[in-house]
Every structure is written in C-alpha cells, then in structure tokens.
Short mmCIF file of C-alpha atoms in Angstrom, two decimals:
data_model
loop_
_atom_site.label_atom_id
_atom_site.label_comp_id
_atom_site.label_asym_id
_atom_site.label_seq_id
_atom_site.Cartn_x
_atom_site.Cartn_y
_atom_site.Cartn_z
CA MET A 1 -8.78 36.74 -9.41
CA ALA A 2 -5.30 35.14 -9.07
CA VAL A 3 -5.58 31.31 -9.27
CA GLN A 4 -3.80 29.77 -6.41
CA ILE A 5 -2.35 26.25 -6.28
CA ASN A 6 -1.75 24.61 -2.76
CA PRO A 7 -0.25 21.15 -2.77
CA SER A 8 -1.45 18.77 0.30
CA ILE A 9 1.58 17.30 2.30
CA LEU A 10 -1.36 14.60 3.24
CA SER A 11 -0.38 12.93 0.05
CA ALA A 12 3.55 13.51 0.71
CA ASP A 13 6.36 11.39 2.38
CA PHE A 14 5.77 12.33 6.16
CA ALA A 15 9.55 11.02 6.67
CA ARG A 16 10.63 13.59 4.15
CA LEU A 17 8.72 16.66 4.91
CA ALA A 18 10.98 19.35 4.29
CA GLU A 19 12.41 17.86 1.03
CA GLU A 20 8.84 17.45 -0.07
CA ALA A 21 8.03 20.81 0.69
CA LYS A 22 11.11 22.29 -1.56
CA SER A 23 9.63 19.80 -4.32
CA VAL A 24 6.84 22.16 -5.01
CA GLU A 25 8.51 25.42 -4.72
CA GLY A 26 6.58 27.91 -7.16
CA ALA A 27 3.27 26.84 -5.19
CA ASP A 28 1.41 29.58 -3.33
CA TRP A 29 1.08 27.67 -0.25
CA LEU A 30 1.59 24.49 1.51
CA HIS A 31 -1.47 22.96 2.72
CA VAL A 32 -1.29 21.01 6.09
CA ASP A 33 -4.19 18.68 6.84
CA VAL A 34 -4.31 18.29 10.74
CA MET A 35 -6.65 15.43 11.80
CA ASP A 36 -7.12 14.31 15.42
CA ASN A 37 -8.77 11.10 15.06
CA HIS A 38 -12.34 12.40 16.58
CA PHE A 39 -13.78 15.28 14.09
CA VAL A 40 -12.34 12.69 11.33
CA PRO A 41 -11.42 8.89 11.39
CA ASN A 42 -7.67 9.62 10.87
CA LEU A 43 -4.58 10.98 12.70
CA THR A 44 -2.09 12.93 11.09
CA LEU A 45 0.26 15.53 12.76
CA GLY A 46 0.11 18.57 15.12
CA VAL A 47 1.54 21.80 16.52
CA PRO A 48 5.19 20.42 16.75
CA VAL A 49 5.27 19.20 13.05
CA VAL A 50 3.81 22.56 12.11
CA GLU A 51 6.52 24.53 13.87
CA SER A 52 9.23 22.23 12.45
CA LEU A 53 7.72 22.73 8.65
CA ALA A 54 7.56 26.31 9.25
CA ARG A 55 11.39 26.40 9.86
CA SER A 56 12.18 24.42 6.91
CA THR A 57 10.20 26.23 4.11
CA ASP A 58 9.58 29.37 2.86
CA THR A 59 6.30 28.62 1.23
CA PRO A 60 3.56 30.01 3.71
CA LEU A 61 1.79 27.26 5.65
CA ASP A 62 -2.23 26.85 5.00
CA CYS A 63 -3.31 24.68 8.03
CA HIS A 64 -6.69 22.88 7.75
CA LEU A 65 -7.68 21.79 11.04
CA MET A 66 -9.99 18.87 10.92
CA ILE A 67 -10.24 18.54 14.68
CA GLU A 68 -12.83 19.03 17.75
CA ASP A 69 -12.49 21.88 19.95
CA ALA A 70 -11.30 24.34 17.04
CA ASP A 71 -11.66 27.27 19.40
CA ARG A 72 -9.22 26.23 21.81
CA TRP A 73 -6.57 24.99 19.19
CA ALA A 74 -6.87 26.98 16.13
CA PRO A 75 -4.67 30.10 17.59
CA GLN A 76 -2.04 27.77 18.39
CA TYR A 77 -1.49 26.95 14.84
CA VAL A 78 -0.72 30.50 14.27
CA GLU A 79 1.66 30.70 16.93
CA ALA A 80 3.28 27.58 15.39
CA GLY A 81 4.00 29.43 12.00
CA ALA A 82 0.92 28.98 10.25
CA SER A 83 0.03 31.86 7.74
CA SER A 84 -3.62 31.01 7.15
CA VAL A 85 -5.71 28.79 9.69
CA THR A 86 -8.89 27.00 8.56
CA PHE A 87 -11.28 25.57 11.07
CA HIS A 88 -14.48 23.75 10.52
CA VAL A 89 -17.67 25.64 11.42
CA GLU A 90 -19.08 22.08 12.42
CA ALA A 91 -16.37 22.19 15.17
CA ALA A 92 -16.41 25.60 16.15
CA ALA A 93 -18.51 26.94 19.21
CA ALA A 94 -17.99 30.70 18.44
CA PRO A 95 -16.72 31.06 14.76
CA VAL A 96 -16.71 34.80 14.56
CA ARG A 97 -14.82 35.22 17.65
CA LEU A 98 -12.43 32.44 16.50
CA ALA A 99 -11.95 34.03 13.46
CA ARG A 100 -11.14 37.54 14.82
CA GLU A 101 -8.53 35.89 17.17
CA ILE A 102 -6.97 34.24 14.20
CA ARG A 103 -6.62 37.42 12.32
CA ALA A 104 -5.63 39.07 15.53
CA LYS A 105 -2.61 36.83 15.84
CA GLY A 106 -1.66 37.74 12.09
CA ALA A 107 -2.76 34.80 10.05
CA ARG A 108 -5.55 34.88 7.51
CA ALA A 109 -8.91 33.32 9.11
CA SER A 110 -10.77 30.66 7.02
CA MET A 111 -13.76 28.45 7.51
CA ALA A 112 -14.49 25.06 6.15
CA LEU A 113 -17.67 23.19 5.38
CA LYS A 114 -18.27 19.45 4.81
CA PRO A 115 -20.15 18.49 1.86
CA ALA A 116 -23.47 18.28 3.95
CA THR A 117 -23.10 21.56 5.39
CA PRO A 118 -24.79 24.43 3.59
CA ILE A 119 -23.19 27.93 2.78
CA GLU A 120 -26.44 30.04 2.93
CA PRO A 121 -26.82 29.81 7.13
CA TYR A 122 -23.27 31.48 7.24
CA GLU A 123 -23.92 34.46 4.89
CA ASP A 124 -23.48 36.82 7.53
CA LEU A 125 -20.27 35.54 8.70
CA LEU A 126 -18.36 35.79 5.58
CA PRO A 127 -17.02 39.44 5.91
CA GLU A 128 -15.08 37.97 9.20
CA LEU A 129 -13.44 35.61 6.96
CA ASP A 130 -10.24 35.73 4.24
CA MET A 131 -10.99 32.69 2.70
CA LEU A 132 -13.98 29.91 2.74
CA LEU A 133 -13.32 26.31 2.14
CA ILE A 134 -15.95 23.93 0.47
CA MET A 135 -14.92 20.48 0.93
CA THR A 136 -15.19 18.54 -2.41
CA VAL A 137 -14.88 15.06 -0.61
CA GLU A 138 -15.69 13.75 2.95
CA PRO A 139 -12.83 14.89 5.14
CA GLY A 140 -10.67 12.68 6.30
CA PHE A 141 -8.54 10.99 3.91
CA GLY A 142 -6.51 11.59 0.65
CA GLY A 143 -7.17 10.12 -2.52
CA GLN A 144 -10.71 10.23 -2.81
CA ALA A 145 -13.00 10.78 -5.84
CA PHE A 146 -14.02 14.64 -6.34
CA LEU A 147 -17.71 14.91 -5.55
CA ASP A 148 -19.31 16.53 -8.44
CA ILE A 149 -22.42 17.50 -6.56
CA MET A 150 -20.49 20.13 -4.68
CA LEU A 151 -20.05 21.99 -7.77
CA PRO A 152 -23.74 24.02 -7.37
CA LYS A 153 -22.51 24.96 -3.64
CA ILE A 154 -19.44 26.20 -5.02
CA ARG A 155 -21.29 28.39 -7.56
CA ARG A 156 -23.88 29.59 -4.64
CA THR A 157 -20.86 30.51 -2.66
CA ARG A 158 -19.32 32.44 -5.21
CA GLU A 159 -22.68 34.39 -5.86
CA LEU A 160 -22.62 35.28 -2.08
CA ILE A 161 -19.00 36.52 -1.90
CA SER A 162 -20.14 38.70 -5.18
CA LYS A 163 -23.59 39.97 -3.68
CA HIS A 164 -21.51 41.19 -0.61
CA GLY A 165 -18.34 42.42 -2.59
CA LEU A 166 -16.14 40.66 -0.88
CA GLU A 167 -12.16 39.81 -1.14
CA LEU A 168 -12.69 36.25 -0.02
CA TRP A 169 -10.67 33.50 -1.45
CA LEU A 170 -12.90 30.42 -2.13
CA GLN A 171 -11.01 27.34 -1.83
CA VAL A 172 -11.72 23.75 -2.86
CA ASP A 173 -10.17 20.54 -1.23
CA GLY A 174 -10.76 16.96 -2.35
CA GLY A 175 -10.21 15.16 -5.54
CA VAL A 176 -8.87 18.37 -7.23
CA SER A 177 -6.75 16.83 -10.42
CA ALA A 178 -6.33 17.69 -14.02
CA SER A 179 -9.74 16.17 -14.71
CA THR A 180 -11.41 18.20 -12.39
CA ILE A 181 -9.86 21.58 -11.67
CA GLU A 182 -11.23 23.43 -14.57
CA GLN A 183 -14.86 22.68 -13.37
CA CYS A 184 -13.95 23.93 -10.17
CA ALA A 185 -12.46 27.25 -11.36
CA GLU A 186 -15.43 27.81 -13.62
CA ALA A 187 -17.78 27.22 -10.71
CA GLY A 188 -16.12 30.13 -8.76
CA ALA A 189 -12.99 28.50 -6.79
CA ASP A 190 -9.99 30.31 -6.92
CA VAL A 191 -7.58 28.34 -4.71
CA PHE A 192 -6.98 24.61 -5.08
CA VAL A 193 -5.95 22.06 -2.95
CA ALA A 194 -4.34 19.16 -4.63
CA GLY A 195 -2.79 16.24 -3.02
CA SER A 196 -2.22 13.19 -5.07
CA ALA A 197 -2.24 14.89 -8.31
CA VAL A 198 0.91 16.91 -7.25
CA TYR A 199 2.80 14.52 -5.03
CA GLY A 200 1.83 11.54 -6.96
CA ALA A 201 3.40 13.01 -10.13
CA ALA A 202 7.01 12.16 -11.26
CA ASP A 203 7.66 16.10 -11.11
CA PRO A 204 5.42 17.65 -8.34
CA ALA A 205 6.81 21.25 -9.57
CA ALA A 206 5.74 20.50 -13.11
CA ALA A 207 2.60 19.19 -11.90
CA VAL A 208 1.83 22.48 -10.07
CA ARG A 209 2.43 24.53 -13.17
CA ALA A 210 0.12 22.36 -15.14
CA LEU A 211 -2.89 22.77 -12.89
CA ARG A 212 -2.06 26.50 -12.35
CA THR A 213 -2.39 26.87 -16.24
CA GLN A 214 -5.56 24.63 -16.26
CA ALA A 215 -7.19 26.82 -13.48
CA GLU A 216 -6.11 30.08 -15.11
CA ARG A 217 -7.39 28.92 -18.64
CA ALA A 218 -11.16 28.18 -17.14
CA THR A 219 -11.11 31.11 -14.96
CA ALA A 220 -10.59 33.41 -18.23
CA ARG A 221 -13.66 32.06 -19.62
CA ALA A 222 -15.98 31.78 -16.37
CA SER A 223 -18.80 34.01 -16.25
CA TRP A 224 -18.30 34.67 -12.55
CA ALA A 225 -14.54 36.12 -13.34
CA CYS A 226 -15.71 38.42 -16.16
CA ASP A 227 -18.47 39.83 -13.92
CA GLU A 228 -15.98 40.60 -11.27
#
C-alpha cells in the first residue's frame, strides 16, 4: 500500500488559499474540511470556495463534509471539482445510494466515522467505498490532541478490509503529527490528514516529506502490510 499525505487547509491561511495550496506541492491530496455549524459546532467553507480552489491547484481535492443532509449536498462537491468526497455515515440517510452517486459523477466515494461510531455495523457497505475515514478526534476543530483509543478501531477496520480483499484506502484525521503518524500506520492506516503538523511548520512541503518518510517506515514493519 502506498502511503498518502493529505495536508488539511483547515490549518492554512484562508486569505491565501491558492498560495497555501502551492506550498504543499508534493502532497498526494489537499484535504478540504467543509463544516456547516450544525453537524459540527464550526463553520468553514462551501461549494464556491471549493470551485475556486480546484481552479487554483493541480493537487486533487479531498473534501471532507462535516455537514447535515449529506445526501443532498455531497454530489455538488464533485461538480465543484472535488476528486474525492467524504460524507459522515451519521449524516447520511442512504449511504450506499450516496456512495454510488458520488462514484457515478466521477469522484472517489469515502465514508467517515466519528470516534464513538463503530465500524462493525457497516462491514457490508465497504465494497461500495473507495476510502474509509476514521476520525481520531471529535470532528469540528483543528489542533486537537490525537485520541489513541482509536488505534484498536483502526486495526479492526484494517482487518475487515483485508478479510474482504478490498482495495480500500484507510484514512485517519485528527491530531496526526510526527509523534502519532507511525502509530496510525502500524495500526493499518495508509492515508494521513495532517493540518497544524504541516501548515504550522516553517516549511510545509518539507513537513509533508518528513511525515511520508515516517509513515513509510512504520508501514514497512507493520504486520498488516506484510500480510498483504
């Protein structure tokens, strides 16, 4: 599995988003947190900003929708230029139908789970997805401390992916940094969202490279990667 690093613009300077996107060239994706102040207690950006950002960077956009009524809004983010759209299962009335609609519009379909939401009830949905996001903080704000109690959940999720032989990316988001990324990789994650660890660094591009090196090193020694 190839390690992927996705800098989160939630920690970037919103007045300079085009420049901030260019500062992390070499990243695999640009992670865009969309919050509506209903599903989570914070308000960030929406479709018009995603449209503008998509025109300003060649790095594909990974839109993480922390919004209510995901069934209605998620397809619009594909139309706005997102190459991957993540909806929260807690906010989707028909997750299978929504995943299929996102895929039909040409984007990767991803489903996110809050820390308290177990993965096991959604095992049968996994083949409908291209990526699964395990939140390692409560969604809503950047800069939170990593919840290490999520590591067993990451391991269980990786076991389910392996059990079904799926080409499913496993993303983690929240508190990912130089001190936590190796734990996540060893547990089974292969896509890493990093906000302040990248945009809080003096050289964001160098921070991306350093995180990638750490994650690759941890993956190389991880039992789950050896099994695959």
